[in-house]
């Protein structure tokens, strides 16, 4: 619900902060006092476009802000989470700054926001009904969603949309395969040629590194033989071999240690070195025995390396990447086969279409059933609101092709009186009638509506007496479950309100300024008396106002 509305330098408002409560609230005041300015400011915070003339004369910019409690608004909180604009302690803060150059900036919870975001959020926060306000109720998507919400099958509508998207995805793949049949064949030919070449090459993972090492070994055969010979001589084959000399040193020191045990520590250090030298000599003998330096092997390795290098250069990859390229080519061929299987794609398209038609047909039947009940309820409410003979018809027109929202176009068609033919809601109703029709729809759908704040402007145009009292009673009933704001000129409507504000206009040094005053019981009675009598309030009209106020307080 709307908790606070703050306005600075907007039209004739210098500074205003309006704190609002749950329930039914009315705004009253003399004609031209500025009641509609509050709704205009709220509309701008909800995404309306502004004009520089709306900035107060002499000011450089206008600033608007609003705070909403959203603890009981799950759709709002879900949208905020999706947009990364989570509420703070169950509160949403909207702010908008407008300057005289026509620029506008907006924020949601302190983060910069676009007009599209303001509008999307606004549709979840407030429903404004009136001639110059949001007309979401007149749009086909809103009407369709209202039928779905009223019938309680929003989830089924979402399933229908998901099924339609799956169907379209498969159809697009099928159609793309048909269009690209020639390109696909050429691409397959290239892939198959590549695969044939790489498969024939039969390169193993890691083979390139192994061949490189073997080539290096064979290419340096003479150096390896020379190194082995010199090392063998040094270790154990020459007269001065290290193994013999170290063994002799160890033997002499061991004999000397019999005379001085301290030398045993030195012998203990020499023994591991001797053992390591002997192990190195054995390893060297084994290496020389295994060393195969056949020149034919080097030729075969050079040939294999050249073949791999040529293939890599042709495919424009590094040689070691050839096995991975073969795997990728196999995968591409498999994917191409799946995407170009005309029969399989056609079968999948038929299956997806059947699934969509099944769920969309179920949705169509449920919508028609819910629409009939909604028609009945709204028509009954309209006839209590000075629209005798008025009626709502919800038309279903089969679409030329299935859509994400179903098989039919849904349109609310209205006749405001018995002699008027039904027509689209947006075109056949006047401002006051549209407000009352909106009220009738809101009352009919009050059990399932999700927008927490309802605003009615011009709801009392062209009515009075008992019908005005009916309007007030309906608004009061709506206010029991949601926040309702109404601009009214009728005391019969205002007397039903839980909260009452009067909009005043005064001359401030040559300029006009508007302010909003909350009214207590006595001042409410005074305001009702003014609304009853016009310019001059008499004791009789004040008594009538008190009776009107007290009567509607007793009949809550």
JSON list of N, CA, C and O in Angstrom, two decimals, residues 5-14 37-65 94-107 113-115 118:
[
{"chain": "A", "resi": 5, "resn": "UNK", "atom": "N", "xyz": [3.44, 10.01, 0.15]},
{"chain": "A", "resi": 5, "resn": "UNK", "atom": "CA", "xyz": [3.61, 10.69, -1.14]},
{"chain": "A", "resi": 5, "resn": "UNK", "atom": "C", "xyz": [4.20, 12.05, -0.86]},
{"chain": "A", "resi": 5, "resn": "UNK", "atom": "O", "xyz": [3.63, 12.85, -0.11]},
{"chain": "A", "resi": 6, "resn": "UNK", "atom": "N", "xyz": [5.37, 12.33, -1.45]},
{"chain": "A", "resi": 6, "resn": "UNK", "atom": "CA", "xyz": [6.07, 13.59, -1.23]},
{"chain": "A", "resi": 6, "resn": "UNK", "atom": "C", "xyz": [6.20, 14.33, -2.55]},
{"chain": "A", "resi": 6, "resn": "UNK", "atom": "O", "xyz": [6.60, 13.74, -3.56]},
{"chain": "A", "resi": 7, "resn": "UNK", "atom": "N", "xyz": [5.86, 15.63, -2.55]},
{"chain": "A", "resi": 7, "resn": "UNK", "atom": "CA", "xyz": [5.86, 16.44, -3.77]},
{"chain": "A", "resi": 7, "resn": "UNK", "atom": "C", "xyz": [6.59, 17.75, -3.48]},
{"chain": "A", "resi": 7, "resn": "UNK", "atom": "O", "xyz": [6.32, 18.41, -2.48]},
{"chain": "A", "resi": 8, "resn": "UNK", "atom": "N", "xyz": [7.50, 18.13, -4.39]},
{"chain": "A", "resi": 8, "resn": "UNK", "atom": "CA", "xyz": [8.21, 19.40, -4.28]},
{"chain": "A", "resi": 8, "resn": "UNK", "atom": "C", "xyz": [8.18, 20.12, -5.63]},
{"chain": "A", "resi": 8, "resn": "UNK", "atom": "O", "xyz": [8.55, 19.56, -6.65]},
{"chain": "A", "resi": 9, "resn": "UNK", "atom": "N", "xyz": [7.68, 21.35, -5.62]},
{"chain": "A", "resi": 9, "resn": "UNK", "atom": "CA", "xyz": [7.71, 22.23, -6.79]},
{"chain": "A", "resi": 9, "resn": "UNK", "atom": "C", "xyz": [7.06, 21.58, -8.01]},
{"chain": "A", "resi": 9, "resn": "UNK", "atom": "O", "xyz": [7.61, 21.57, -9.11]},
{"chain": "A", "resi": 10, "resn": "UNK", "atom": "N", "xyz": [5.87, 21.07, -7.81]},
{"chain": "A", "resi": 10, "resn": "UNK", "atom": "CA", "xyz": [5.14, 20.41, -8.90]},
{"chain": "A", "resi": 10, "resn": "UNK", "atom": "C", "xyz": [3.83, 21.15, -9.12]},
{"chain": "A", "resi": 10, "resn": "UNK", "atom": "O", "xyz": [2.98, 21.24, -8.21]},
{"chain": "A", "resi": 11, "resn": "UNK", "atom": "N", "xyz": [3.65, 21.71, -10.31]},
{"chain": "A", "resi": 11, "resn": "UNK", "atom": "CA", "xyz": [2.46, 22.51, -10.70]},
{"chain": "A", "resi": 11, "resn": "UNK", "atom": "C", "xyz": [2.29, 23.64, -9.67]},
{"chain": "A", "resi": 11, "resn": "UNK", "atom": "O", "xyz": [3.10, 24.56, -9.63]},
{"chain": "A", "resi": 12, "resn": "UNK", "atom": "N", "xyz": [1.25, 23.56, -8.82]},
{"chain": "A", "resi": 12, "resn": "UNK", "atom": "CA", "xyz": [1.04, 24.63, -7.83]},
{"chain": "A", "resi": 12, "resn": "UNK", "atom": "C", "xyz": [1.38, 24.18, -6.42]},
{"chain": "A", "resi": 12, "resn": "UNK", "atom": "O", "xyz": [1.03, 24.85, -5.45]},
{"chain": "A", "resi": 13, "resn": "UNK", "atom": "N", "xyz": [2.07, 23.07, -6.30]},
{"chain": "A", "resi": 13, "resn": "UNK", "atom": "CA", "xyz": [2.46, 22.56, -4.98]},
{"chain": "A", "resi": 13, "resn": "UNK", "atom": "C", "xyz": [3.92, 22.91, -4.74]},
{"chain": "A", "resi": 13, "resn": "UNK", "atom": "O", "xyz": [4.81, 22.49, -5.48]},
{"chain": "A", "resi": 14, "resn": "UNK", "atom": "N", "xyz": [4.17, 23.71, -3.69]},
{"chain": "A", "resi": 14, "resn": "UNK", "atom": "CA", "xyz": [5.55, 24.03, -3.32]},
{"chain": "A", "resi": 14, "resn": "UNK", "atom": "C", "xyz": [6.18, 22.87, -2.56]},
{"chain": "A", "resi": 14, "resn": "UNK", "atom": "O", "xyz": [7.27, 22.40, -2.89]},
{"chain": "A", "resi": 37, "resn": "UNK", "atom": "N", "xyz": [-3.77, 17.02, -9.11]},
{"chain": "A", "resi": 37, "resn": "UNK", "atom": "CA", "xyz": [-2.31, 17.14, -9.11]},
{"chain": "A", "resi": 37, "resn": "UNK", "atom": "C", "xyz": [-1.68, 15.98, -8.35]},
{"chain": "A", "resi": 37, "resn": "UNK", "atom": "O", "xyz": [-0.64, 15.44, -8.74]},
{"chain": "A", "resi": 38, "resn": "UNK", "atom": "N", "xyz": [-2.31, 15.55, -7.28]},
{"chain": "A", "resi": 38, "resn": "UNK", "atom": "CA", "xyz": [-1.78, 14.43, -6.49]},
{"chain": "A", "resi": 38, "resn": "UNK", "atom": "C", "xyz": [-1.76, 13.16, -7.33]},
{"chain": "A", "resi": 38, "resn": "UNK", "atom": "O", "xyz": [-0.79, 12.39, -7.29]},
{"chain": "A", "resi": 39, "resn": "UNK", "atom": "N", "xyz": [-2.82, 12.95, -8.11]},
{"chain": "A", "resi": 39, "resn": "UNK", "atom": "CA", "xyz": [-2.86, 11.76, -8.95]},
{"chain": "A", "resi": 39, "resn": "UNK", "atom": "C", "xyz": [-1.86, 11.88, -10.10]},
{"chain": "A", "resi": 39, "resn": "UNK", "atom": "O", "xyz": [-1.25, 10.87, -10.50]},
{"chain": "A", "resi": 40, "resn": "UNK", "atom": "N", "xyz": [-1.69, 13.10, -10.63]},
{"chain": "A", "resi": 40, "resn": "UNK", "atom": "CA", "xyz": [-0.70, 13.29, -11.68]},
{"chain": "A", "resi": 40, "resn": "UNK", "atom": "C", "xyz": [0.71, 12.98, -11.16]},
{"chain": "A", "resi": 40, "resn": "UNK", "atom": "O", "xyz": [1.51, 12.35, -11.85]},
{"chain": "A", "resi": 41, "resn": "UNK", "atom": "N", "xyz": [1.00, 13.43, -9.94]},
{"chain": "A", "resi": 41, "resn": "UNK", "atom": "CA", "xyz": [2.31, 13.16, -9.34]},
{"chain": "A", "resi": 41, "resn": "UNK", "atom": "C", "xyz": [2.51, 11.67, -9.14]},
{"chain": "A", "resi": 41, "resn": "UNK", "atom": "O", "xyz": [3.58, 11.12, -9.43]},
{"chain": "A", "resi": 42, "resn": "UNK", "atom": "N", "xyz": [1.47, 11.00, -8.66]},
{"chain": "A", "resi": 42, "resn": "UNK", "atom": "CA", "xyz": [1.57, 9.55, -8.46]},
{"chain": "A", "resi": 42, "resn": "UNK", "atom": "C", "xyz": [1.77, 8.85, -9.81]},
{"chain": "A", "resi": 42, "resn": "UNK", "atom": "O", "xyz": [2.57, 7.92, -9.92]},
{"chain": "A", "resi": 43, "resn": "UNK", "atom": "N", "xyz": [1.05, 9.32, -10.84]},
{"chain": "A", "resi": 43, "resn": "UNK", "atom": "CA", "xyz": [1.21, 8.73, -12.16]},
{"chain": "A", "resi": 43, "resn": "UNK", "atom": "C", "xyz": [2.63, 8.87, -12.69]},
{"chain": "A", "resi": 43, "resn": "UNK", "atom": "O", "xyz": [3.17, 7.94, -13.30]},
{"chain": "A", "resi": 44, "resn": "UNK", "atom": "N", "xyz": [3.26, 10.02, -12.46]},
{"chain": "A", "resi": 44, "resn": "UNK", "atom": "CA", "xyz": [4.64, 10.20, -12.90]},
{"chain": "A", "resi": 44, "resn": "UNK", "atom": "C", "xyz": [5.59, 9.25, -12.18]},
{"chain": "A", "resi": 44, "resn": "UNK", "atom": "O", "xyz": [6.55, 8.74, -12.76]},
{"chain": "A", "resi": 45, "resn": "UNK", "atom": "N", "xyz": [5.34, 9.01, -10.91]},
{"chain": "A", "resi": 45, "resn": "UNK", "atom": "CA", "xyz": [6.16, 8.06, -10.16]},
{"chain": "A", "resi": 45, "resn": "UNK", "atom": "C", "xyz": [5.96, 6.63, -10.66]},
{"chain": "A", "resi": 45, "resn": "UNK", "atom": "O", "xyz": [6.80, 5.77, -10.42]},
{"chain": "A", "resi": 46, "resn": "UNK", "atom": "N", "xyz": [4.85, 6.40, -11.34]},
{"chain": "A", "resi": 46, "resn": "UNK", "atom": "CA", "xyz": [4.55, 5.06, -11.85]},
{"chain": "A", "resi": 46, "resn": "UNK", "atom": "C", "xyz": [4.83, 4.94, -13.35]},
{"chain": "A", "resi": 46, "resn": "UNK", "atom": "O", "xyz": [4.36, 4.02, -14.00]},
{"chain": "A", "resi": 47, "resn": "UNK", "atom": "N", "xyz": [5.60, 5.90, -13.88]},
{"chain": "A", "resi": 47, "resn": "UNK", "atom": "CA", "xyz": [6.07, 5.74, -15.25]},
{"chain": "A", "resi": 47, "resn": "UNK", "atom": "C", "xyz": [5.46, 6.63, -16.30]},
{"chain": "A", "resi": 47, "resn": "UNK", "atom": "O", "xyz": [5.81, 6.52, -17.48]},
{"chain": "A", "resi": 48, "resn": "UNK", "atom": "N", "xyz": [4.55, 7.55, -15.93]},
{"chain": "A", "resi": 48, "resn": "UNK", "atom": "CA", "xyz": [3.99, 8.46, -16.93]},
{"chain": "A", "resi": 48, "resn": "UNK", "atom": "C", "xyz": [5.07, 9.42, -17.43]},
{"chain": "A", "resi": 48, "resn": "UNK", "atom": "O", "xyz": [6.05, 9.71, -16.74]},
{"chain": "A", "resi": 49, "resn": "UNK", "atom": "N", "xyz": [4.86, 9.94, -18.63]},
{"chain": "A", "resi": 49, "resn": "UNK", "atom": "CA", "xyz": [5.78, 10.95, -19.17]},
{"chain": "A", "resi": 49, "resn": "UNK", "atom": "C", "xyz": [5.34, 12.34, -18.69]},
{"chain": "A", "resi": 49, "resn": "UNK", "atom": "O", "xyz": [4.15, 12.60, -18.52]},
{"chain": "A", "resi": 50, "resn": "UNK", "atom": "N", "xyz": [6.32, 13.21, -18.49]},
{"chain": "A", "resi": 50, "resn": "UNK", "atom": "CA", "xyz": [5.97, 14.52, -17.96]},
{"chain": "A", "resi": 50, "resn": "UNK", "atom": "C", "xyz": [6.26, 15.62, -18.98]},
{"chain": "A", "resi": 50, "resn": "UNK", "atom": "O", "xyz": [6.96, 15.41, -19.98]},
{"chain": "A", "resi": 51, "resn": "UNK", "atom": "N", "xyz": [5.72, 16.79, -18.72]},
{"chain": "A", "resi": 51, "resn": "UNK", "atom": "CA", "xyz": [5.96, 17.97, -19.55]},
{"chain": "A", "resi": 51, "resn": "UNK", "atom": "C", "xyz": [6.58, 19.04, -18.68]},
{"chain": "A", "resi": 51, "resn": "UNK", "atom": "O", "xyz": [6.20, 19.20, -17.51]},
{"chain": "A", "resi": 52, "resn": "UNK", "atom": "N", "xyz": [7.54, 19.80, -19.20]},
{"chain": "A", "resi": 52, "resn": "UNK", "atom": "CA", "xyz": [8.20, 20.83, -18.38]},
{"chain": "A", "resi": 52, "resn": "UNK", "atom": "C", "xyz": [7.23, 21.81, -17.72]},
{"chain": "A", "resi": 52, "resn": "UNK", "atom": "O", "xyz": [7.53, 22.35, -16.66]},
{"chain": "A", "resi": 53, "resn": "UNK", "atom": "N", "xyz": [6.06, 22.03, -18.35]},
{"chain": "A", "resi": 53, "resn": "UNK", "atom": "CA", "xyz": [5.10, 22.97, -17.75]},
{"chain": "A", "resi": 53, "resn": "UNK", "atom": "C", "xyz": [4.56, 22.48, -16.42]},
{"chain": "A", "resi": 53, "resn": "UNK", "atom": "O", "xyz": [3.93, 23.25, -15.68]},
{"chain": "A", "resi": 54, "resn": "UNK", "atom": "N", "xyz": [4.79, 21.20, -16.08]},
{"chain": "A", "resi": 54, "resn": "UNK", "atom": "CA", "xyz": [4.33, 20.69, -14.80]},
{"chain": "A", "resi": 54, "resn": "UNK", "atom": "C", "xyz": [5.22, 21.12, -13.64]},
{"chain": "A", "resi": 54, "resn": "UNK", "atom": "O", "xyz": [4.86, 20.92, -12.48]},
{"chain": "A", "resi": 55, "resn": "UNK", "atom": "N", "xyz": [6.38, 21.69, -13.94]},
{"chain": "A", "resi": 55, "resn": "UNK", "atom": "CA", "xyz": [7.25, 22.21, -12.87]},
{"chain": "A", "resi": 55, "resn": "UNK", "atom": "C", "xyz": [6.68, 23.54, -12.41]},
{"chain": "A", "resi": 55, "resn": "UNK", "atom": "O", "xyz": [6.26, 24.38, -13.21]},
{"chain": "A", "resi": 56, "resn": "UNK", "atom": "N", "xyz": [6.66, 23.75, -11.09]},
{"chain": "A", "resi": 56, "resn": "UNK", "atom": "CA", "xyz": [6.09, 24.98, -10.54]},
{"chain": "A", "resi": 56, "resn": "UNK", "atom": "C", "xyz": [6.82, 26.20, -11.09]},
{"chain": "A", "resi": 56, "resn": "UNK", "atom": "O", "xyz": [8.04, 26.20, -11.23]},
{"chain": "A", "resi": 57, "resn": "UNK", "atom": "N", "xyz": [6.08, 27.23, -11.41]},
{"chain": "A", "resi": 57, "resn": "UNK", "atom": "CA", "xyz": [6.65, 28.45, -11.97]},
{"chain": "A", "resi": 57, "resn": "UNK", "atom": "C", "xyz": [7.74, 29.00, -11.06]},
{"chain": "A", "resi": 57, "resn": "UNK", "atom": "O", "xyz": [7.54, 29.16, -9.85]},
{"chain": "A", "resi": 58, "resn": "UNK", "atom": "N", "xyz": [8.89, 29.27, -11.65]},
{"chain": "A", "resi": 58, "resn": "UNK", "atom": "CA", "xyz": [10.01, 29.82, -10.88]},
{"chain": "A", "resi": 58, "resn": "UNK", "atom": "C", "xyz": [10.96, 28.76, -10.34]},
{"chain": "A", "resi": 58, "resn": "UNK", "atom": "O", "xyz": [12.04, 29.10, -9.87]},
{"chain": "A", "resi": 59, "resn": "UNK", "atom": "N", "xyz": [10.57, 27.50, -10.39]},
{"chain": "A", "resi": 59, "resn": "UNK", "atom": "CA", "xyz": [11.43, 26.43, -9.88]},
{"chain": "A", "resi": 59, "resn": "UNK", "atom": "C", "xyz": [12.25, 25.83, -11.01]},
{"chain": "A", "resi": 59, "resn": "UNK", "atom": "O", "xyz": [11.85, 25.85, -12.17]},
{"chain": "A", "resi": 60, "resn": "UNK", "atom": "N", "xyz": [13.43, 25.30, -10.67]},
{"chain": "A", "resi": 60, "resn": "UNK", "atom": "CA", "xyz": [14.31, 24.69, -11.67]},
{"chain": "A", "resi": 60, "resn": "UNK", "atom": "C", "xyz": [13.98, 23.22, -11.90]},
{"chain": "A", "resi": 60, "resn": "UNK", "atom": "O", "xyz": [14.25, 22.68, -12.97]},
{"chain": "A", "resi": 61, "resn": "UNK", "atom": "N", "xyz": [13.40, 22.60, -10.89]},
{"chain": "A", "resi": 61, "resn": "UNK", "atom": "CA", "xyz": [13.07, 21.19, -11.04]},
{"chain": "A", "resi": 61, "resn": "UNK", "atom": "C", "xyz": [11.99, 20.80, -10.04]},
{"chain": "A", "resi": 61, "resn": "UNK", "atom": "O", "xyz": [11.75, 21.49, -9.05]},
{"chain": "A", "resi": 62, "resn": "UNK", "atom": "N", "xyz": [11.35, 19.71, -10.35]},
{"chain": "A", "resi": 62, "resn": "UNK", "atom": "CA", "xyz": [10.34, 19.13, -9.43]},
{"chain": "A", "resi": 62, "resn": "UNK", "atom": "C", "xyz": [10.87, 17.80, -8.91]},
{"chain": "A", "resi": 62, "resn": "UNK", "atom": "O", "xyz": [11.54, 17.06, -9.63]},
{"chain": "A", "resi": 63, "resn": "UNK", "atom": "N", "xyz": [10.56, 17.50, -7.67]},
{"chain": "A", "resi": 63, "resn": "UNK", "atom": "CA", "xyz": [10.98, 16.23, -7.06]},
{"chain": "A", "resi": 63, "resn": "UNK", "atom": "C", "xyz": [9.75, 15.52, -6.50]},
{"chain": "A", "resi": 63, "resn": "UNK", "atom": "O", "xyz": [8.96, 16.11, -5.75]},
{"chain": "A", "resi": 64, "resn": "UNK", "atom": "N", "xyz": [9.61, 14.25, -6.87]},
{"chain": "A", "resi": 64, "resn": "UNK", "atom": "CA", "xyz": [8.49, 13.44, -6.42]},
{"chain": "A", "resi": 64, "resn": "UNK", "atom": "C", "xyz": [9.04, 12.17, -5.77]},
{"chain": "A", "resi": 64, "resn": "UNK", "atom": "O", "xyz": [10.05, 11.62, -6.21]},
{"chain": "A", "resi": 65, "resn": "UNK", "atom": "N", "xyz": [8.37, 11.71, -4.72]},
{"chain": "A", "resi": 65, "resn": "UNK", "atom": "CA", "xyz": [8.81, 10.48, -4.06]},
{"chain": "A", "resi": 65, "resn": "UNK", "atom": "C", "xyz": [7.59, 9.80, -3.45]},
{"chain": "A", "resi": 65, "resn": "UNK", "atom": "O", "xyz": [6.58, 10.44, -3.11]},
{"chain": "A", "resi": 94, "resn": "UNK", "atom": "N", "xyz": [10.20, 4.96, -4.29]},
{"chain": "A", "resi": 94, "resn": "UNK", "atom": "CA", "xyz": [10.29, 5.49, -5.65]},
{"chain": "A", "resi": 94, "resn": "UNK", "atom": "C", "xyz": [10.62, 6.98, -5.59]},
{"chain": "A", "resi": 94, "resn": "UNK", "atom": "O", "xyz": [10.10, 7.70, -4.74]},
{"chain": "A", "resi": 95, "resn": "UNK", "atom": "N", "xyz": [11.49, 7.41, -6.49]},
{"chain": "A", "resi": 95, "resn": "UNK", "atom": "CA", "xyz": [11.85, 8.84, -6.53]},
{"chain": "A", "resi": 95, "resn": "UNK", "atom": "C", "xyz": [12.05, 9.23, -7.98]},
{"chain": "A", "resi": 95, "resn": "UNK", "atom": "O", "xyz": [12.59, 8.46, -8.78]},
{"chain": "A", "resi": 96, "resn": "UNK", "atom": "N", "xyz": [11.60, 10.44, -8.29]},
{"chain": "A", "resi": 96, "resn": "UNK", "atom": "CA", "xyz": [11.76, 10.94, -9.66]},
{"chain": "A", "resi": 96, "resn": "UNK", "atom": "C", "xyz": [12.02, 12.44, -9.61]},
{"chain": "A", "resi": 96, "resn": "UNK", "atom": "O", "xyz": [11.36, 13.18, -8.87]},
{"chain": "A", "resi": 97, "resn": "UNK", "atom": "N", "xyz": [13.00, 12.87, -10.39]},
{"chain": "A", "resi": 97, "resn": "UNK", "atom": "CA", "xyz": [13.36, 14.30, -10.48]},
{"chain": "A", "resi": 97, "resn": "UNK", "atom": "C", "xyz": [13.15, 14.75, -11.92]},
{"chain": "A", "resi": 97, "resn": "UNK", "atom": "O", "xyz": [13.61, 14.11, -12.86]},
{"chain": "A", "resi": 98, "resn": "UNK", "atom": "N", "xyz": [12.46, 15.87, -12.08]},
{"chain": "A", "resi": 98, "resn": "UNK", "atom": "CA", "xyz": [12.13, 16.41, -13.40]},
{"chain": "A", "resi": 98, "resn": "UNK", "atom": "C", "xyz": [12.70, 17.82, -13.48]},
{"chain": "A", "resi": 98, "resn": "UNK", "atom": "O", "xyz": [12.55, 18.60, -12.54]},
{"chain": "A", "resi": 99, "resn": "UNK", "atom": "N", "xyz": [13.36, 18.17, -14.60]},
{"chain": "A", "resi": 99, "resn": "UNK", "atom": "CA", "xyz": [13.89, 19.53, -14.70]},
{"chain": "A", "resi": 99, "resn": "UNK", "atom": "C", "xyz": [13.25, 20.27, -15.87]},
{"chain": "A", "resi": 99, "resn": "UNK", "atom": "O", "xyz": [12.58, 19.69, -16.71]},
{"chain": "A", "resi": 100, "resn": "UNK", "atom": "N", "xyz": [13.51, 21.57, -15.89]},
{"chain": "A", "resi": 100, "resn": "UNK", "atom": "CA", "xyz": [12.85, 22.45, -16.85]},
{"chain": "A", "resi": 100, "resn": "UNK", "atom": "C", "xyz": [13.32, 22.20, -18.28]},
{"chain": "A", "resi": 100, "resn": "UNK", "atom": "O", "xyz": [12.67, 22.65, -19.23]},
{"chain": "A", "resi": 101, "resn": "UNK", "atom": "N", "xyz": [14.43, 21.50, -18.47]},
{"chain": "A", "resi": 101, "resn": "UNK", "atom": "CA", "xyz": [14.91, 21.18, -19.81]},
{"chain": "A", "resi": 101, "resn": "UNK", "atom": "C", "xyz": [14.26, 19.92, -20.37]},
{"chain": "A", "resi": 101, "resn": "UNK", "atom": "O", "xyz": [14.59, 19.48, -21.48]},
{"chain": "A", "resi": 102, "resn": "UNK", "atom": "N", "xyz": [13.36, 19.33, -19.61]},
{"chain": "A", "resi": 102, "resn": "UNK", "atom": "CA", "xyz": [12.66, 18.14, -20.09]},
{"chain": "A", "resi": 102, "resn": "UNK", "atom": "C", "xyz": [13.34, 16.83, -19.73]},
{"chain": "A", "resi": 102, "resn": "UNK", "atom": "O", "xyz": [12.92, 15.76, -20.17]},
{"chain": "A", "resi": 103, "resn": "UNK", "atom": "N", "xyz": [14.40, 16.91, -18.91]},
{"chain": "A", "resi": 103, "resn": "UNK", "atom": "CA", "xyz": [15.10, 15.68, -18.49]},
{"chain": "A", "resi": 103, "resn": "UNK", "atom": "C", "xyz": [14.42, 15.09, -17.26]},
{"chain": "A", "resi": 103, "resn": "UNK", "atom": "O", "xyz": [13.85, 15.81, -16.44]},
{"chain": "A", "resi": 104, "resn": "UNK", "atom": "N", "xyz": [14.55, 13.80, -17.15]},
{"chain": "A", "resi": 104, "resn": "UNK", "atom": "CA", "xyz": [13.92, 13.10, -16.04]},
{"chain": "A", "resi": 104, "resn": "UNK", "atom": "C", "xyz": [14.84, 11.98, -15.56]},
{"chain": "A", "resi": 104, "resn": "UNK", "atom": "O", "xyz": [15.45, 11.27, -16.36]},
{"chain": "A", "resi": 105, "resn": "UNK", "atom": "N", "xyz": [14.97, 11.84, -14.26]},
{"chain": "A", "resi": 105, "resn": "UNK", "atom": "CA", "xyz": [15.72, 10.74, -13.66]},
{"chain": "A", "resi": 105, "resn": "UNK", "atom": "C", "xyz": [14.85, 10.05, -12.62]},
{"chain": "A", "resi": 105, "resn": "UNK", "atom": "O", "xyz": [14.04, 10.71, -11.95]},
{"chain": "A", "resi": 106, "resn": "UNK", "atom": "N", "xyz": [15.03, 8.74, -12.51]},
{"chain": "A", "resi": 106, "resn": "UNK", "atom": "CA", "xyz": [14.18, 7.98, -11.58]},
{"chain": "A", "resi": 106, "resn": "UNK", "atom": "C", "xyz": [15.02, 6.96, -10.84]},
{"chain": "A", "resi": 106, "resn": "UNK", "atom": "O", "xyz": [16.06, 6.50, -11.31]},
{"chain": "A", "resi": 107, "resn": "UNK", "atom": "N", "xyz": [14.55, 6.61, -9.64]},
{"chain": "A", "resi": 107, "resn": "UNK", "atom": "CA", "xyz": [15.23, 5.62, -8.80]},
{"chain": "A", "resi": 107, "resn": "UNK", "atom": "C", "xyz": [14.20, 4.70, -8.15]},
{"chain": "A", "resi": 107, "resn": "UNK", "atom": "O", "xyz": [13.08, 5.13, -7.81]},
{"chain": "A", "resi": 113, "resn": "UNK", "atom": "N", "xyz": [16.62, 3.84, -12.28]},
{"chain": "A", "resi": 113, "resn": "UNK", "atom": "CA", "xyz": [15.59, 3.02, -12.92]},
{"chain": "A", "resi": 113, "resn": "UNK", "atom": "C", "xyz": [15.13, 3.69, -14.20]},
{"chain": "A", "resi": 113, "resn": "UNK", "atom": "O", "xyz": [15.19, 4.91, -14.35]},
{"chain": "A", "resi": 114, "resn": "UNK", "atom": "N", "xyz": [14.64, 2.87, -15.13]},
{"chain": "A", "resi": 114, "resn": "UNK", "atom": "CA", "xyz": [14.08, 3.37, -16.38]},
{"chain": "A", "resi": 114, "resn": "UNK", "atom": "C", "xyz": [12.58, 3.59, -16.21]},
{"chain": "A", "resi": 114, "resn": "UNK", "atom": "O", "xyz": [11.95, 3.08, -15.28]},
{"chain": "A", "resi": 115, "resn": "UNK", "atom": "N", "xyz": [12.00, 4.33, -17.17]},
{"chain": "A", "resi": 115, "resn": "UNK", "atom": "CA", "xyz": [10.54, 4.51, -17.14]},
{"chain": "A", "resi": 115, "resn": "UNK", "atom": "C", "xyz": [9.83, 3.17, -17.31]},
{"chain": "A", "resi": 115, "resn": "UNK", "atom": "O", "xyz": [8.77, 2.95, -16.72]},
{"chain": "A", "resi": 118, "resn": "UNK", "atom": "N", "xyz": [9.71, 1.62, -13.95]},
{"chain": "A", "resi": 118, "resn": "UNK", "atom": "CA", "xyz": [8.69, 2.29, -13.12]},
{"chain": "A", "resi": 118, "resn": "UNK", "atom": "C", "xyz": [7.29, 1.82, -13.51]},
{"chain": "A", "resi": 118, "resn": "UNK", "atom": "O", "xyz": [6.44, 1.54, -12.65]}
]
